[in-house]
PDB file of C-alpha atoms and ligand atoms in Angstrom:
ATOM      1  CA  MET A  50     191.195-177.283   6.408  1.00 91.00           C
ATOM      2  CA  ARG A  51     194.727-178.449   5.739  1.00 97.00           C
ATOM      3  CA  THR A  52     197.892-177.222   4.122  1.00 98.00           C
ATOM      4  CA  GLN A  53     198.826-179.838   1.555  1.00 98.00           C
ATOM      5  CA  TYR A  54     201.862-180.279  -0.674  1.00 98.00           C
ATOM      6  CA  TYR A  55     200.345-182.241  -3.581  1.00 98.00           C
ATOM      7  CA  CYS A  56     202.644-183.159  -6.443  1.00 98.00           C
ATOM      8  CA  ALA A  57     203.979-185.858  -8.732  1.00 98.00           C
ATOM      9  CA  MET A  58     207.523-187.156  -8.327  1.00 98.00           C
ATOM     10  CA  SER A  59     209.858-189.613  -9.982  1.00 98.00           C
ATOM     11  CA  LEU A  60     210.742-192.806  -8.152  1.00 98.00           C
ATOM     12  CA  ASP A  61     214.017-191.145  -7.140  1.00 98.00           C
ATOM     13  CA  GLY A  62     212.335-188.104  -5.624  1.00 98.00           C
ATOM     14  CA  PHE A  63     212.434-185.401  -8.305  1.00 98.00           C
ATOM     15  CA  ILE A  64     209.483-183.204  -9.309  1.00 98.00           C
ATOM     16  CA  ALA A  65     211.078-181.831 -12.498  1.00 97.00           C
ATOM     17  CA  GLU A  66     214.156-182.335 -14.636  1.00 97.00           C
ATOM     18  CA  SER A  67     217.059-179.947 -14.045  1.00 96.00           C
ATOM     19  CA  ASP A  68     215.868-177.912 -17.066  1.00 94.00           C
ATOM     20  CA  ASP A  69     212.306-177.821 -15.645  1.00 92.00           C
ATOM     21  CA  THR A  70     210.842-180.167 -18.256  1.00 91.00           C
ATOM     22  CA  LEU A  71     208.124-182.605 -17.251  1.00 94.00           C
ATOM     23  CA  GLN A  72     207.999-184.972 -20.239  1.00 96.00           C
ATOM     24  CA  TRP A  73     208.695-187.887 -17.872  1.00 98.00           C
ATOM     25  CA  LEU A  74     205.326-187.044 -16.271  1.00 97.00           C
ATOM     26  CA  THR A  75     203.182-185.694 -19.104  1.00 95.00           C
ATOM     27  CA  GLY A  76     204.378-188.386 -21.529  1.00 97.00           C
ATOM     28  CA  TYR A  77     204.142-191.282 -19.095  1.00 98.00           C
ATOM     29  CA  ALA A  78     201.800-194.060 -20.249  1.00 97.00           C
ATOM     30  CA  GLY A  79     201.867-197.069 -17.944  1.00 97.00           C
ATOM     31  CA  SER A  80     199.300-199.398 -16.499  1.00 98.00           C
ATOM     32  CA  TYR A  81     198.636-201.613 -13.517  1.00 98.00           C
ATOM     33  CA  ASP A  82     195.850-204.142 -13.056  1.00 97.00           C
ATOM     34  CA  GLY A  83     196.538-205.577  -9.604  1.00 97.00           C
ATOM     35  CA  ALA A  84     193.688-206.452  -7.267  1.00 96.00           C
ATOM     36  CA  ASP A  85     194.128-203.204  -5.305  1.00 96.00           C
ATOM     37  CA  THR A  86     194.039-200.885  -8.322  1.00 97.00           C
ATOM     38  CA  VAL A  87     192.093-197.594  -8.219  1.00 97.00           C
ATOM     39  CA  PRO A  88     191.087-195.571 -11.317  1.00 97.00           C
ATOM     40  CA  MET A  89     193.337-192.529 -11.757  1.00 97.00           C
ATOM     41  CA  LYS A  90     190.686-190.608 -13.665  1.00 97.00           C
ATOM     42  CA  GLY A  91     188.981-188.025 -11.526  1.00 97.00           C
ATOM     43  CA  THR A  92     191.482-188.092  -8.672  1.00 97.00           C
ATOM     44  CA  TYR A  93     192.999-184.693  -9.519  1.00 98.00           C
ATOM     45  CA  ASP A  94     189.529-183.133  -9.827  1.00 98.00           C
ATOM     46  CA  ALA A  95     188.509-184.602  -6.467  1.00 98.00           C
ATOM     47  CA  PHE A  96     191.635-183.131  -4.857  1.00 98.00           C
ATOM     48  CA  TYR A  97     191.180-179.775  -6.596  1.00 98.00           C
ATOM     49  CA  ASP A  98     187.544-179.502  -5.438  1.00 98.00           C
ATOM     50  CA  GLY A  99     188.910-179.387  -1.885  1.00 98.00           C
ATOM     51  CA  VAL A 100     191.341-176.535  -2.623  1.00 98.00           C
ATOM     52  CA  GLY A 101     190.441-172.999  -1.515  1.00 98.00           C
ATOM     53  CA  ALA A 102     193.742-171.247  -2.300  1.00 98.00           C
ATOM     54  CA  LEU A 103     197.138-172.060  -3.820  1.00 98.00           C
ATOM     55  CA  VAL A 104     200.734-170.996  -3.365  1.00 98.00           C
ATOM     56  CA  CYS A 105     203.755-171.646  -5.589  1.00 98.00           C
ATOM     57  CA  GLY A 106     207.207-170.351  -6.426  1.00 98.00           C
ATOM     58  CA  SER A 107     207.827-168.205  -9.473  1.00 98.00           C
ATOM     59  CA  ALA A 108     209.520-170.973 -11.501  1.00 96.00           C
ATOM     60  CA  THR A 109     206.461-173.187 -11.131  1.00 97.00           C
ATOM     61  CA  TYR A 110     204.196-170.261 -11.998  1.00 98.00           C
ATOM     62  CA  GLU A 111     206.212-169.353 -15.095  1.00 96.00           C
ATOM     63  CA  PHE A 112     206.215-172.982 -16.196  1.00 95.00           C
ATOM     64  CA  VAL A 113     202.395-173.066 -15.924  1.00 95.00           C
ATOM     65  CA  ILE A 114     201.794-169.827 -17.826  1.00 95.00           C
ATOM     66  CA  ASP A 115     204.195-170.930 -20.575  1.00 93.00           C
ATOM     67  CA  GLU A 116     202.378-174.247 -20.980  1.00 91.00           C
ATOM     68  CA  VAL A 117     198.710-173.254 -20.924  1.00 90.00           C
ATOM     69  CA  THR A 118     196.512-170.942 -22.952  1.00 90.00           C
ATOM     70  CA  GLU A 119     194.079-170.341 -20.092  1.00 94.00           C
ATOM     71  CA  TRP A 120     194.926-169.898 -16.422  1.00 97.00           C
ATOM     72  CA  PRO A 121     193.960-173.252 -14.837  1.00 97.00           C
ATOM     73  CA  TYR A 122     193.191-171.968 -11.319  1.00 98.00           C
ATOM     74  CA  ARG A 123     190.473-169.418 -12.022  1.00 97.00           C
ATOM     75  CA  TRP A 124     188.250-168.343  -9.115  1.00 97.00           C
ATOM     76  CA  LYS A 125     190.822-169.506  -6.555  1.00 98.00           C
ATOM     77  CA  PRO A 126     193.423-167.103  -5.162  1.00 98.00           C
ATOM     78  CA  CYS A 127     196.974-168.110  -6.072  1.00 98.00           C
ATOM     79  CA  TRP A 128     199.954-166.572  -4.267  1.00 98.00           C
ATOM     80  CA  VAL A 129     203.137-166.555  -6.333  1.00 98.00           C
ATOM     81  CA  LEU A 130     206.286-166.097  -4.267  1.00 98.00           C
ATOM     82  CA  THR A 131     208.623-163.853  -6.210  1.00 98.00           C
ATOM     83  CA  SER A 132     210.966-160.908  -5.864  1.00 98.00           C
ATOM     84  CA  ARG A 133     210.134-159.929  -9.460  1.00 97.00           C
ATOM     85  CA  ASP A 134     207.071-158.810 -11.410  1.00 96.00           C
ATOM     86  CA  PRO A 135     206.334-161.613 -13.895  1.00 97.00           C
ATOM     87  CA  PRO A 136     203.597-161.427 -16.539  1.00 96.00           C
ATOM     88  CA  ARG A 137     200.090-161.894 -15.224  1.00 94.00           C
ATOM     89  CA  PRO A 138     197.427-163.988 -16.991  1.00 94.00           C
ATOM     90  CA  GLU A 139     194.287-162.210 -18.070  1.00 92.00           C
ATOM     91  CA  GLY A 140     190.687-163.279 -17.884  1.00 93.00           C
ATOM     92  CA  GLU A 141     187.687-163.558 -15.663  1.00 96.00           C
ATOM     93  CA  GLY A 142     188.318-165.164 -12.299  1.00 97.00           C
ATOM     94  CA  VAL A 143     192.121-164.831 -12.438  1.00 97.00           C
ATOM     95  CA  ASP A 144     193.359-164.006  -8.929  1.00 98.00           C
ATOM     96  CA  VAL A 145     197.172-164.121  -8.947  1.00 98.00           C
ATOM     97  CA  ARG A 146     199.000-162.342  -6.124  1.00 98.00           C
ATOM     98  CA  PHE A 147     202.744-161.695  -6.369  1.00 98.00           C
ATOM     99  CA  VAL A 148     204.292-161.558  -2.918  1.00 98.00           C
ATOM    100  CA  GLN A 149     207.678-161.927  -1.291  1.00 98.00           C
ATOM    101  CA  GLY A 150     208.963-162.531   2.203  1.00 97.00           C
ATOM    102  CA  SER A 151     208.638-165.144   4.874  1.00 98.00           C
ATOM    103  CA  VAL A 152     205.894-167.733   4.390  1.00 98.00           C
ATOM    104  CA  SER A 153     204.961-167.508   8.072  1.00 97.00           C
ATOM    105  CA  ASP A 154     204.140-163.788   7.619  1.00 98.00           C
ATOM    106  CA  LEU A 155     202.118-164.509   4.474  1.00 98.00           C
ATOM    107  CA  TYR A 156     200.430-167.636   5.778  1.00 98.00           C
ATOM    108  CA  PRO A 157     197.510-166.133   7.788  1.00 97.00           C
ATOM    109  CA  GLU A 158     196.190-164.334   4.693  1.00 97.00           C
ATOM    110  CA  MET A 159     196.476-167.479   2.559  1.00 98.00           C
ATOM    111  CA  ARG A 160     194.834-169.566   5.236  1.00 97.00           C
ATOM    112  CA  ALA A 161     191.956-167.096   5.627  1.00 97.00           C
ATOM    113  CA  ALA A 162     191.426-166.980   1.852  1.00 97.00           C
ATOM    114  CA  ALA A 163     191.219-170.779   1.695  1.00 98.00           C
ATOM    115  CA  GLY A 164     188.321-170.643   4.164  1.00 97.00           C
ATOM    116  CA  ASP A 165     186.985-174.085   5.023  1.00 97.00           C
ATOM    117  CA  LEU A 166     188.924-175.604   2.126  1.00 98.00           C
ATOM    118  CA  ASN A 167     192.588-176.590   1.876  1.00 98.00           C
ATOM    119  CA  LEU A 168     195.673-174.568   0.991  1.00 98.00           C
ATOM    120  CA  TRP A 169     197.571-176.264  -1.849  1.00 98.00           C
ATOM    121  CA  VAL A 170     201.328-175.801  -1.786  1.00 98.00           C
ATOM    122  CA  VAL A 171     201.963-176.491  -5.482  1.00 98.00           C
ATOM    123  CA  GLY A 172     205.757-176.368  -5.262  1.00 95.00           C
ATOM    124  CA  GLY A 173     208.571-176.360  -6.012  1.00 96.00           C
ATOM    125  CA  GLY A 174     210.657-178.140  -3.447  1.00 98.00           C
ATOM    126  CA  ASN A 175     212.173-174.980  -2.017  1.00 97.00           C
ATOM    127  CA  VAL A 176     208.740-173.472  -1.348  1.00 98.00           C
ATOM    128  CA  ALA A 177     207.559-176.736   0.222  1.00 98.00           C
ATOM    129  CA  SER A 178     210.671-176.671   2.433  1.00 98.00           C
ATOM    130  CA  GLN A 179     209.898-173.111   3.528  1.00 98.00           C
ATOM    131  CA  PHE A 180     206.442-174.222   4.704  1.00 98.00           C
ATOM    132  CA  ALA A 181     207.826-177.339   6.386  1.00 97.00           C
ATOM    133  CA  ASP A 182     210.581-175.360   8.149  1.00 96.00           C
ATOM    134  CA  GLU A 183     207.974-173.046   9.638  1.00 96.00           C
ATOM    135  CA  GLY A 184     205.816-175.976  10.759  1.00 95.00           C
ATOM    136  CA  LEU A 185     202.993-174.929   8.436  1.00 97.00           C
ATOM    137  CA  LEU A 186     202.645-178.099   6.373  1.00 97.00           C
ATOM    138  CA  ASP A 187     199.999-180.658   7.404  1.00 97.00           C
ATOM    139  CA  GLU A 188     200.282-183.171   4.625  1.00 98.00           C
ATOM    140  CA  VAL A 189     202.435-184.388   1.743  1.00 98.00           C
ATOM    141  CA  ILE A 190     200.562-186.157  -1.047  1.00 98.00           C
ATOM    142  CA  ALA A 191     203.112-187.392  -3.571  1.00 98.00           C
ATOM    143  CA  THR A 192     202.165-189.437  -6.603  1.00 98.00           C
ATOM    144  CA  VAL A 193     205.106-191.588  -7.608  1.00 98.00           C
ATOM    145  CA  VAL A 194     205.736-192.028 -11.326  1.00 98.00           C
ATOM    146  CA  PRO A 195     207.875-195.134 -11.984  1.00 98.00           C
ATOM    147  CA  VAL A 196     210.725-193.388 -13.765  1.00 98.00           C
ATOM    148  CA  VAL A 197     214.234-192.681 -12.496  1.00 98.00           C
ATOM    149  CA  LEU A 198     215.667-189.323 -13.578  1.00 98.00           C
ATOM    150  CA  GLY A 199     218.998-189.453 -11.784  1.00 98.00           C
ATOM    151  CA  ALA A 200     218.982-185.677 -11.287  1.00 98.00           C
ATOM    152  CA  GLY A 201     216.538-182.806 -11.203  1.00 98.00           C
ATOM    153  CA  LYS A 202     214.488-180.576  -8.884  1.00 98.00           C
ATOM    154  CA  PRO A 203     213.967-182.382  -5.558  1.00 98.00           C
ATOM    155  CA  LEU A 204     210.658-182.911  -3.717  1.00 98.00           C
ATOM    156  CA  PHE A 205     212.161-180.893  -0.823  1.00 98.00           C
ATOM    157  CA  ASP A 206     215.437-179.045  -1.159  1.00 96.00           C
ATOM    158  CA  ARG A 207     216.693-179.639   2.380  1.00 97.00           C
ATOM    159  CA  ARG A 208     216.315-181.875   5.406  1.00 95.00           C
ATOM    160  CA  LEU A 209     212.932-181.498   7.134  1.00 94.00           C
ATOM    161  CA  PRO A 210     212.690-180.630  10.811  1.00 88.00           C
ATOM    162  CA  GLY A 211     211.071-183.103  13.189  1.00 87.00           C
ATOM    163  CA  GLY A 212     210.765-186.848  13.058  1.00 89.00           C
ATOM    164  CA  PRO A 213     209.444-189.120  10.345  1.00 94.00           C
ATOM    165  CA  MET A 214     206.083-188.398   8.760  1.00 96.00           C
ATOM    166  CA  ARG A 215     203.106-190.672   9.407  1.00 97.00           C
ATOM    167  CA  LEU A 216     201.788-192.700   6.508  1.00 98.00           C
ATOM    168  CA  THR A 217     198.017-192.117   6.269  1.00 98.00           C
ATOM    169  CA  GLY A 218     197.175-193.778   2.984  1.00 98.00           C
ATOM    170  CA  THR A 219     198.317-195.244  -0.317  1.00 98.00           C
ATOM    171  CA  ARG A 220     196.531-195.752  -3.600  1.00 98.00           C
ATOM    172  CA  ALA A 221     197.824-197.806  -6.516  1.00 98.00           C
ATOM    173  CA  PHE A 222     196.362-196.287  -9.674  1.00 98.00           C
ATOM    174  CA  ASP A 223     195.504-198.133 -12.884  1.00 98.00           C
ATOM    175  CA  SER A 224     198.148-195.939 -14.553  1.00 98.00           C
ATOM    176  CA  GLY A 225     200.934-197.589 -12.529  1.00 98.00           C
ATOM    177  CA  MET A 226     201.446-194.459 -10.447  1.00 98.00           C
ATOM    178  CA  VAL A 227     201.187-194.784  -6.653  1.00 98.00           C
ATOM    179  CA  GLU A 228     199.913-192.067  -4.356  1.00 98.00           C
ATOM    180  CA  LEU A 229     201.626-191.753  -0.971  1.00 98.00           C
ATOM    181  CA  ARG A 230     199.911-189.654   1.668  1.00 98.00           C
ATOM    182  CA  TYR A 231     201.780-188.541   4.790  1.00 98.00           C
ATOM    183  CA  GLU A 232     200.965-186.331   7.767  1.00 97.00           C
ATOM    184  CA  LEU A 233     203.512-184.018   9.401  1.00 96.00           C
ATOM    185  CA  ASP A 234     203.597-182.705  12.913  1.00 87.00           C
ATOM    186  CA  ARG A 235     203.076-178.969  13.087  1.00 80.00           C
ATOM    187  CA  ILE A 236     205.769-177.145  15.021  1.00 70.00           C
ATOM    188  CA  GLY A 237     204.982-174.504  17.639  1.00 54.00           C
TER     189      GLY A 237
HETATM  190  N1  NAP B 436     205.907-182.597 -10.396  1.00 54.16           N
HETATM  191  C1  NAP B 436     205.122-181.707  -9.817  1.00 54.16           C
HETATM  192  O1  NAP B 436     204.028-182.050  -9.322  1.00 54.16           O
HETATM  193  C2  NAP B 436     205.586-180.294  -9.712  1.00 54.16           C
HETATM  194  C3  NAP B 436     204.987-179.447  -8.781  1.00 54.16           C
HETATM  195  C4  NAP B 436     205.443-178.135  -8.691  1.00 54.16           C
HETATM  196  C5  NAP B 436     206.491-177.710  -9.474  1.00 54.16           C
HETATM  197  N2  NAP B 436     207.023-178.565 -10.369  1.00 54.16           N
HETATM  198  C6  NAP B 436     208.154-178.132 -11.213  1.00 54.16           C
HETATM  199  O2  NAP B 436     209.240-177.743 -10.387  1.00 54.16           O
HETATM  200  C7  NAP B 436     209.988-176.744 -11.061  1.00 54.16           C
HETATM  201  C8  NAP B 436     210.171-175.488 -10.209  1.00 54.16           C
HETATM  202  O3  NAP B 436     210.635-175.793  -8.940  1.00 54.16           O
HETATM  203  P1  NAP B 436     211.759-174.907  -8.235  1.00 54.16           P
HETATM  204  O4  NAP B 436     211.928-175.477  -6.883  1.00 54.16           O
HETATM  205  O5  NAP B 436     212.916-174.826  -9.140  1.00 54.16           O
HETATM  206  O6  NAP B 436     211.160-173.432  -8.224  1.00 54.16           O
HETATM  207  P2  NAP B 436     209.901-172.706  -7.537  1.00 54.16           P
HETATM  208  O7  NAP B 436     209.776-173.094  -6.108  1.00 54.16           O
HETATM  209  O8  NAP B 436     208.702-172.847  -8.379  1.00 54.16           O
HETATM  210  O9  NAP B 436     210.375-171.173  -7.635  1.00 54.16           O
HETATM  211  C9  NAP B 436     211.506-170.725  -6.913  1.00 54.16           C
HETATM  212  C10 NAP B 436     211.597-169.217  -7.024  1.00 54.16           C
HETATM  213  O10 NAP B 436     210.473-168.596  -6.368  1.00 54.16           O
HETATM  214  C11 NAP B 436     210.901-167.347  -5.796  1.00 54.16           C
HETATM  215  N3  NAP B 436     210.662-167.456  -4.352  1.00 54.16           N
HETATM  216  C12 NAP B 436     210.601-168.596  -3.595  1.00 54.16           C
HETATM  217  N4  NAP B 436     210.328-168.311  -2.306  1.00 54.16           N
HETATM  218  C13 NAP B 436     210.222-166.960  -2.224  1.00 54.16           C
HETATM  219  C14 NAP B 436     209.925-166.078  -1.149  1.00 54.16           C
HETATM  220  N5  NAP B 436     209.679-166.542   0.098  1.00 54.16           N
HETATM  221  N6  NAP B 436     209.864-164.749  -1.414  1.00 54.16           N
HETATM  222  C15 NAP B 436     210.090-164.270  -2.683  1.00 54.16           C
HETATM  223  N7  NAP B 436     210.360-165.086  -3.741  1.00 54.16           N
HETATM  224  C16 NAP B 436     210.436-166.411  -3.518  1.00 54.16           C
HETATM  225  C17 NAP B 436     212.371-167.178  -6.133  1.00 54.16           C
HETATM  226  O11 NAP B 436     212.479-166.553  -7.414  1.00 54.16           O
HETATM  227  P3  NAP B 436     212.350-164.997  -7.805  1.00 54.16           P
HETATM  228  O12 NAP B 436     212.401-164.187  -6.545  1.00 54.16           O
HETATM  229  O13 NAP B 436     213.489-164.748  -8.728  1.00 54.16           O
HETATM  230  O14 NAP B 436     211.035-164.868  -8.508  1.00 54.16           O
HETATM  231  C18 NAP B 436     212.816-168.626  -6.315  1.00 54.16           C
HETATM  232  O15 NAP B 436     213.956-168.751  -7.106  1.00 54.16           O
HETATM  233  C19 NAP B 436     209.223-176.395 -12.317  1.00 54.16           C
HETATM  234  O16 NAP B 436     209.772-177.133 -13.381  1.00 54.16           O
HETATM  235  C20 NAP B 436     207.850-176.903 -12.041  1.00 54.16           C
HETATM  236  O17 NAP B 436     207.124-177.241 -13.194  1.00 54.16           O
HETATM  237  C21 NAP B 436     206.616-179.840 -10.493  1.00 54.16           C
END
């Protein structure tokens, strides 16, 4: 039962280009065959199996609904932080909840909905920073894509409270991406 910020980032710490495009990620085709390599295939599904509920900002949500024909997170509640009323996907199992306000006020309901599984903070960086500021983030799992963008949307949009995170694991994938897993201290 953990609150996890799971995302992909460029080597210089961006999760999207300034115009929100992700071609650097979706179009990436690298490889790595070192002795410590781990197959990338199946790693997202293994992570997603452990997710009981999701939360994201409205820009991330709108990016997803623009890109896909079918809502990818059916049967799992997804909180979308927004002050607006964006379009809602249709279909069986779609559970999208538009909310606004402080993440610490909203957190108990998200946590309860996740049950014994994890809460996935999908992003973006500002939403992840809101959770970190309130001491609600347990883990950052960032998969580094070996591209340098020079500018874009940052992994976090401000300095994090507390000391350094603790490294708890790394995996070098056969794609050439590297997963970094860190634990944070909860505050309060
Ligand atoms: N590489 C990855 O793994 C990854 C992961 C996630 C996202 N992304 C990308 O990152 C980009 C978006 O990131 P972003 O940081 O720009 O935006 P974002 O976090 O997705 O959305 C920010 C917006 O959410 C709303 N919001 C945030 N907190 C709120 C709160 N507490 N209450 C009410 N509304 C709140 C506000 O908009 P309104 O009030 O106007 O709605 C705010 O402008 C997209 O391109 C996305 O695809 C990449």
